Short mmCIF file of C-alpha atoms in Angstrom, two decimals:
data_model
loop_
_atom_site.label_atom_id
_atom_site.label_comp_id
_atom_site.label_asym_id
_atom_site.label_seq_id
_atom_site.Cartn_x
_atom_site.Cartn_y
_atom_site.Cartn_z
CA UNK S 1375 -14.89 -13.26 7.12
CA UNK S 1376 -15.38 -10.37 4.64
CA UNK S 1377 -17.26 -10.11 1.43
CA UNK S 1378 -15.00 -10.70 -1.58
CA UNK S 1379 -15.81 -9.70 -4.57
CA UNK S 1380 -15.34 -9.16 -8.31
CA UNK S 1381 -15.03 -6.89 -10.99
CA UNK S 1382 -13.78 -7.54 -14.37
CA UNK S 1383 -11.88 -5.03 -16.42
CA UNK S 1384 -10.57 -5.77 -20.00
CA UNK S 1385 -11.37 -9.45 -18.91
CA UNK S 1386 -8.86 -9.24 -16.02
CA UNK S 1387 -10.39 -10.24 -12.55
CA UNK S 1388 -9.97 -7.11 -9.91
CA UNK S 1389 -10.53 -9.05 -6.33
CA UNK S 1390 -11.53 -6.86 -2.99
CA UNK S 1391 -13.14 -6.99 0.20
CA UNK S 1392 -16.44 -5.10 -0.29
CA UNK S 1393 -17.56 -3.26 2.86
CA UNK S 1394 -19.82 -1.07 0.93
CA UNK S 1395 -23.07 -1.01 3.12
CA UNK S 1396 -24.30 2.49 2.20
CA UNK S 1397 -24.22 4.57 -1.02
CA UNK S 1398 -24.06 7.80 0.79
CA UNK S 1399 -20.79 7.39 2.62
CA UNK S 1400 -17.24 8.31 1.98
CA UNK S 1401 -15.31 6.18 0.97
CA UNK S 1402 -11.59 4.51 2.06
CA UNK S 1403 -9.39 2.33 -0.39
CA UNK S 1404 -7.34 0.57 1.34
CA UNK S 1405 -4.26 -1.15 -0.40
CA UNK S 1406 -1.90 -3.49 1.06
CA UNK S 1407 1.56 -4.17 0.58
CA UNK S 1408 4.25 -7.28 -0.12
CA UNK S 1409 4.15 -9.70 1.12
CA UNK S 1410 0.32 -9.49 2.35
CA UNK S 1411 -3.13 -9.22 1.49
CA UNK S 1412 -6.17 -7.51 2.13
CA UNK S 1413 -6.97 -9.39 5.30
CA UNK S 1414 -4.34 -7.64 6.71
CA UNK S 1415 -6.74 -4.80 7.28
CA UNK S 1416 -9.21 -6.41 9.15
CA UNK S 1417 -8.68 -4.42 12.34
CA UNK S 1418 -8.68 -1.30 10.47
CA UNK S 1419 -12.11 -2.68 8.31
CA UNK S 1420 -13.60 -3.21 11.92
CA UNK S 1421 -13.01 0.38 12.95
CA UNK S 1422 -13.71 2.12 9.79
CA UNK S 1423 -17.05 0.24 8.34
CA UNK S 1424 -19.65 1.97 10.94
CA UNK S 1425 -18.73 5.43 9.27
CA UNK S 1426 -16.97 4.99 5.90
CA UNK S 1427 -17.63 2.22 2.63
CA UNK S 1428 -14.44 0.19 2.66
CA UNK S 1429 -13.07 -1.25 -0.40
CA UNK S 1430 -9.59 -3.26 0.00
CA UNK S 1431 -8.49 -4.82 -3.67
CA UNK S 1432 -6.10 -7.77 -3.69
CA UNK S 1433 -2.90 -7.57 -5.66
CA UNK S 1434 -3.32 -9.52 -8.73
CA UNK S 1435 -2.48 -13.23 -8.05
CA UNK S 1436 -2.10 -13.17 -4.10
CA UNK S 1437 -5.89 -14.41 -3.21
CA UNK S 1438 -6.30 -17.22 -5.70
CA UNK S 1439 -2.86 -17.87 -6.43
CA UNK S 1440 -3.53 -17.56 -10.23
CA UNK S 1441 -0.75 -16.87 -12.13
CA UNK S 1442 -0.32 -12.92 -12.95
CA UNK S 1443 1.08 -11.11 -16.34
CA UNK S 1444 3.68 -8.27 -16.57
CA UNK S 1445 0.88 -6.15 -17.60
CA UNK S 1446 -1.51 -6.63 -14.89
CA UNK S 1447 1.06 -6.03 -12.46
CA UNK S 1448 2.71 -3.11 -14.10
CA UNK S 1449 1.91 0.65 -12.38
CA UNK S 1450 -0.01 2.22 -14.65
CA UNK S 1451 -2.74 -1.18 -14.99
CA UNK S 1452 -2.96 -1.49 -11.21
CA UNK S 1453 -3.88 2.22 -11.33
CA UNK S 1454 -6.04 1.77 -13.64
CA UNK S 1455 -7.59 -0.98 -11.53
CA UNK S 1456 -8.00 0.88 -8.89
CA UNK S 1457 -9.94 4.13 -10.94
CA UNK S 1458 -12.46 1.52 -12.37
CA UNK S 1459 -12.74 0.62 -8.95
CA UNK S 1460 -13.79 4.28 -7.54
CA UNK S 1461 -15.68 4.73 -10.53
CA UNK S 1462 -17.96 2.06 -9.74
CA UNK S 1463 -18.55 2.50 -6.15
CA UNK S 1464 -18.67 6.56 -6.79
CA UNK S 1465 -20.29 7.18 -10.11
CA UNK S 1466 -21.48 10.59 -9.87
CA UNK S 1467 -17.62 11.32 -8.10
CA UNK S 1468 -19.78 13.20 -5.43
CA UNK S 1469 -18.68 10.91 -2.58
CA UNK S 1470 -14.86 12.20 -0.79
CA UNK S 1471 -12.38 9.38 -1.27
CA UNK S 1472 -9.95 8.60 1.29
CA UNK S 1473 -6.53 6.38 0.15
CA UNK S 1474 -4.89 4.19 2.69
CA UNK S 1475 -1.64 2.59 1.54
CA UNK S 1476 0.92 0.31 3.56
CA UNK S 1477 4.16 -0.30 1.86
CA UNK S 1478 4.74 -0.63 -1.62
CA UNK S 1479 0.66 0.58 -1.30
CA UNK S 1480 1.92 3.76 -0.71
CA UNK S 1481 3.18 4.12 -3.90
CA UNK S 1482 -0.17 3.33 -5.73
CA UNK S 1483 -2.01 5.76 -3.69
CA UNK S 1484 0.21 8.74 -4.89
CA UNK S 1485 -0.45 7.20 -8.47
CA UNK S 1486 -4.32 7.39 -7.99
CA UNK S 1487 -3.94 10.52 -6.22
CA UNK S 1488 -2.10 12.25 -9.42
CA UNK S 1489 -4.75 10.52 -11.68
CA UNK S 1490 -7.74 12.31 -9.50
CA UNK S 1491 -6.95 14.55 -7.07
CA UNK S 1492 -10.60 16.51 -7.67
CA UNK S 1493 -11.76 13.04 -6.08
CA UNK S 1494 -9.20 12.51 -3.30
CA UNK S 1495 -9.90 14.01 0.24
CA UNK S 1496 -6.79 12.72 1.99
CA UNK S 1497 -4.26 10.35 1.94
CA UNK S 1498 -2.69 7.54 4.73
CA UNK S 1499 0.67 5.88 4.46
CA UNK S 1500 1.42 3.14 6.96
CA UNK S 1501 5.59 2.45 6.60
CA UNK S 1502 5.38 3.87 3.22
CA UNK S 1503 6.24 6.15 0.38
CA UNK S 1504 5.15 7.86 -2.55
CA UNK S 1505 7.86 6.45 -5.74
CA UNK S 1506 9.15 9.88 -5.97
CA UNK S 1507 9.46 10.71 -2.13
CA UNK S 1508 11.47 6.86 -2.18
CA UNK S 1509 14.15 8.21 -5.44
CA UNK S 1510 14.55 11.46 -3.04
CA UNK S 1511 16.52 9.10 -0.92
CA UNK S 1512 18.51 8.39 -3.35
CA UNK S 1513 21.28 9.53 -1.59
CA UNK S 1514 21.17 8.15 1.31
CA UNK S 1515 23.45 5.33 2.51
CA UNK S 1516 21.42 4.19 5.24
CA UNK S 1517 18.27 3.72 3.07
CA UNK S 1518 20.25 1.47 0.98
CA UNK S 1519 21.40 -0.31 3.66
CA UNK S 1520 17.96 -1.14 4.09
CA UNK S 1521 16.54 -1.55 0.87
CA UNK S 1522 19.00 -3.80 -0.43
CA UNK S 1523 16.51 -6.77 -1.15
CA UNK S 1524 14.94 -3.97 -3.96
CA UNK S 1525 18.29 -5.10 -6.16
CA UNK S 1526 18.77 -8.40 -5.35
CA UNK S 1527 15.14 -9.38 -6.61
CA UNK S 1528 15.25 -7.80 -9.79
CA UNK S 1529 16.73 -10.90 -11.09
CA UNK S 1530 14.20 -13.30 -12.11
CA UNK S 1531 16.49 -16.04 -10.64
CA UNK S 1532 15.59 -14.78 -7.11
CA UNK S 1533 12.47 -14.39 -7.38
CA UNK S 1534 11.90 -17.96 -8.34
CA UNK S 1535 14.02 -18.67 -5.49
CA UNK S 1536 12.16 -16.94 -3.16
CA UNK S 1537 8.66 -17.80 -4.75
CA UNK S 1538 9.11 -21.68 -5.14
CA UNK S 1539 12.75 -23.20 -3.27
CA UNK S 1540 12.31 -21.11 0.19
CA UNK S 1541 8.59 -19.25 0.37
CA UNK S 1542 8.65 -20.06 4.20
CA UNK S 1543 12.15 -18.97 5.11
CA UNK S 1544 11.69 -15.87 3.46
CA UNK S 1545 7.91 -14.76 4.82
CA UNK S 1546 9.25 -16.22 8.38
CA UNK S 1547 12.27 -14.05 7.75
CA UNK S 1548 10.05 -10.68 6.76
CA UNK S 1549 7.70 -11.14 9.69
CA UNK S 1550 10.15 -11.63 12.30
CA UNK S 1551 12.31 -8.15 11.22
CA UNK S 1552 8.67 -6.62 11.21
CA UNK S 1553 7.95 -7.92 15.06
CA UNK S 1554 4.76 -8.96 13.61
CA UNK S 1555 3.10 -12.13 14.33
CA UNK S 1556 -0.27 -12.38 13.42
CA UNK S 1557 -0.08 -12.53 9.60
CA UNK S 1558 -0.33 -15.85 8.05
CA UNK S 1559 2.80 -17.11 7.27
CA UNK S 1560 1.87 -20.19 5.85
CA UNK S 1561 -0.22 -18.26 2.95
CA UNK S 1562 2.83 -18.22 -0.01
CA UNK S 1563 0.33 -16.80 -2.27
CA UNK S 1564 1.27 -13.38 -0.79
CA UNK S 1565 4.68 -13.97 -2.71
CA UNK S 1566 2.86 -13.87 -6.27
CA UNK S 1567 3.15 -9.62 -6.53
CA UNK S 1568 6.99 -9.73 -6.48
CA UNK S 1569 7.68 -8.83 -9.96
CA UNK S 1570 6.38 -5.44 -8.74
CA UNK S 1571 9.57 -4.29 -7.57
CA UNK S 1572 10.97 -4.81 -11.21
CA UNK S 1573 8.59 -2.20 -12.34
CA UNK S 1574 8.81 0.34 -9.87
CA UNK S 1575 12.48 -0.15 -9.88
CA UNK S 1576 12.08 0.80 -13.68
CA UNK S 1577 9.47 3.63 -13.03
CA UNK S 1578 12.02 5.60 -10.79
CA UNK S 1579 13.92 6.58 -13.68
CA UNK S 1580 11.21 8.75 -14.69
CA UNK S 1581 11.88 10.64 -11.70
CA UNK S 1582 15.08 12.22 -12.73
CA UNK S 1583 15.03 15.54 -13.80
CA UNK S 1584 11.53 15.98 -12.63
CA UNK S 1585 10.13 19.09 -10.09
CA UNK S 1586 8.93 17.88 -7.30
CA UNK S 1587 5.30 17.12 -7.75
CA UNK S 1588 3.70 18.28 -3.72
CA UNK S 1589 0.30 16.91 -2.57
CA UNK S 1590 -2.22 19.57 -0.96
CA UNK S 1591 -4.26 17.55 0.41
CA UNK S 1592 -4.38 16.27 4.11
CA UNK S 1593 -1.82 13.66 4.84
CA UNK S 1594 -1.18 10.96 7.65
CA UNK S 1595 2.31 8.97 7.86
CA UNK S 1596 2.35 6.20 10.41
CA UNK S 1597 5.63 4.65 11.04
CA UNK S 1598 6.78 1.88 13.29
CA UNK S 1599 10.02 3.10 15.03
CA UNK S 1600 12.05 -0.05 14.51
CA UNK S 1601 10.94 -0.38 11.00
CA UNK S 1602 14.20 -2.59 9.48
CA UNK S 1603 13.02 -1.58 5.63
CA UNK S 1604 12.16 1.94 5.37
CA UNK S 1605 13.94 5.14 7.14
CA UNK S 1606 11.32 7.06 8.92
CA UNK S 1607 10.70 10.52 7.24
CA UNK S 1608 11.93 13.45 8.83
CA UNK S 1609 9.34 16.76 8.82
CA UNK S 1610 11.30 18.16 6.70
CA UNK S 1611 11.03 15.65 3.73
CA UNK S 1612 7.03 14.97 4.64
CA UNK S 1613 6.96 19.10 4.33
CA UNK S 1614 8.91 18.60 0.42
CA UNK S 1615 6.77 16.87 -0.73
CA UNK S 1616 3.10 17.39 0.71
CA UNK S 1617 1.23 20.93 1.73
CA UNK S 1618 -0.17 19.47 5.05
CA UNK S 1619 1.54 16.05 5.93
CA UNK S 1620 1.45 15.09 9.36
CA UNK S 1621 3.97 12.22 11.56
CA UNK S 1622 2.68 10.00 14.16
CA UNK S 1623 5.44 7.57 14.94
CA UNK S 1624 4.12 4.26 16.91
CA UNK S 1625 5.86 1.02 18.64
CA UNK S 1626 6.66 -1.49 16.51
CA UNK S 1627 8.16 -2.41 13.04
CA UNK S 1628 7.48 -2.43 9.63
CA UNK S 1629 3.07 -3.08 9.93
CA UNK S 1630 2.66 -0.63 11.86
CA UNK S 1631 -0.82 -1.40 11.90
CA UNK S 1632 -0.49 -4.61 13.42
CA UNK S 1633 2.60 -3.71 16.20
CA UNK S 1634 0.53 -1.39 17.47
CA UNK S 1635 -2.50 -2.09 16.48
CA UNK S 1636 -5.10 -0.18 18.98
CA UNK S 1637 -2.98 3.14 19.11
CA UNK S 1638 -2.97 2.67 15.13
CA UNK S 1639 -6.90 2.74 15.39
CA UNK S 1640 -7.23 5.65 17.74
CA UNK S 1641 -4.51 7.76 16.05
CA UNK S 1642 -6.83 6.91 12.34
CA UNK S 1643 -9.99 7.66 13.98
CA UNK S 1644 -8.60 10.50 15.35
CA UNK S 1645 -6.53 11.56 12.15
CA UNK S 1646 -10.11 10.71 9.89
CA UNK S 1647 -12.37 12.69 12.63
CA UNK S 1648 -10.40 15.99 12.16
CA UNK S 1649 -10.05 15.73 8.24
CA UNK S 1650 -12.95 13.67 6.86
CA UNK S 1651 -16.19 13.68 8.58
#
């Protein structure tokens, strides 16, 4: 078991798994996606903590199961979170820090990454997307197809229903279209961060009209190649939207990091030897 711990900001409790062991490492932020938590990393915390300070923050609400406001959970506080975060662990802002997002992660990594980038040394999506790389696809039927869930749960009626009348059916359902099976499916805290998708459904408006905003620094996509949720990004759209973005497409589903979870850890040790250290 990991070290959890705490951090306070505007009285609001910031939970993470602290795998900070020495000052004068880089450091990788790891953020998880819905439904999960941070202990979803632990494979990737094993393989990382000899060389790199880990630091994996909960979503508001899904370790304790406390309940969680529309502010906390809104974009711009849980990137604000996370900056109070790096500010603490890198003071001076001397130390290179690496973002690692699965899922709806993703999209708070990009956020971070716009807030710093002097900070930022390179980025990781695992089945994920920046918010504007996700409105890109727009378009596309097939994406809808698969994201269909994004509409249905923007009524608060669902949400309750899949929160309180069917938590089980609907985790055992998730899991079993990511061909994962090690995630604890009896933990319906996970469910708490669900309101998310209301806001980032409301921050992709802010997307029309706008240039396309393209990431320099190095980037990693890792994508299961049955993943039921999320297309897998062509070259071409990795190449819109970031300077040096690079594809490595594994066996598996949506958690890519648990379907294939020892080529995941060679391809990031890899990936992190040839960009960070």
């Amino acid at each position: 078991m990991y070290c959890v711990d705490t951090l306070y900001r505007k009285g609001k409790r910031i939970d993470f798994i602290n795998e900070v062991r020495d000052y004068d490492r880089d450091i990788v932020i790891m953020f998880h996606g819905f439904p999960d938590d941070s202990f979803g990393f632990s494979s990737q915390i094993e393989s990382l903590k000899d060389k790199f300070n880990v630091v994996a923050p909960f979503m508001h609400g899904v370790l304790n199961g406390e309940s969680v406001s529309d502010e906390q959970i809104s974009i711009r506080e849980l990137i604000l979170d996370v900056l109070f975060l790096i500010n603490h662990f890198n003071t001076d802002g001397k130390k290179r820090v690496i973002l690692m997002g699965h899922d709806l992660g993703s999209f708070t990594v990009v956020g971070v990454y716009d807030s710093i980038p002097y900070q930022i040394k390179a980025l990781i999506h695992i089945n994920g997307l920046g918010l504007q790389q996700y409105y890109s696809r727009k378009g596309s039927l097939s994406q809808w197809l698969k994201s269909y869930y994004v509409l249905l749960i923007q009524s608060n009626f669902m949400q309750w229903i899949v929160k309180t009348v069917f938590p089980n059916f609907f985790l055992g359902l998730i899991y079993d279209l990511s061909k994962v099976d090690s995630l604890e499916r009896s933990n319906k805290k996970v469910l708490s961060s669900i309101r998310i998708y209301k806001h980032l459904f409301r921050r992709v408006f802010s997307y029309i009209g706008s240039p396309i905003s393209k990431i320099e620094i190095p980037t990693l996509f890792v994508w299961g190649h049955e993943d039921r949720f999320l297309n897998i990004p062509t070259m071409n759209e990795v190449n819109t939207f970031y300077k040096n973005g690079e594809l490595r497409v594994l066996r598996g589903g949506h958690w890519a990091h648990h379907s294939s979870e020892k080529h995941f850890n060679r391809v990031l040790s890899t990936w992190l030897g040839a960009h960070c250290e």
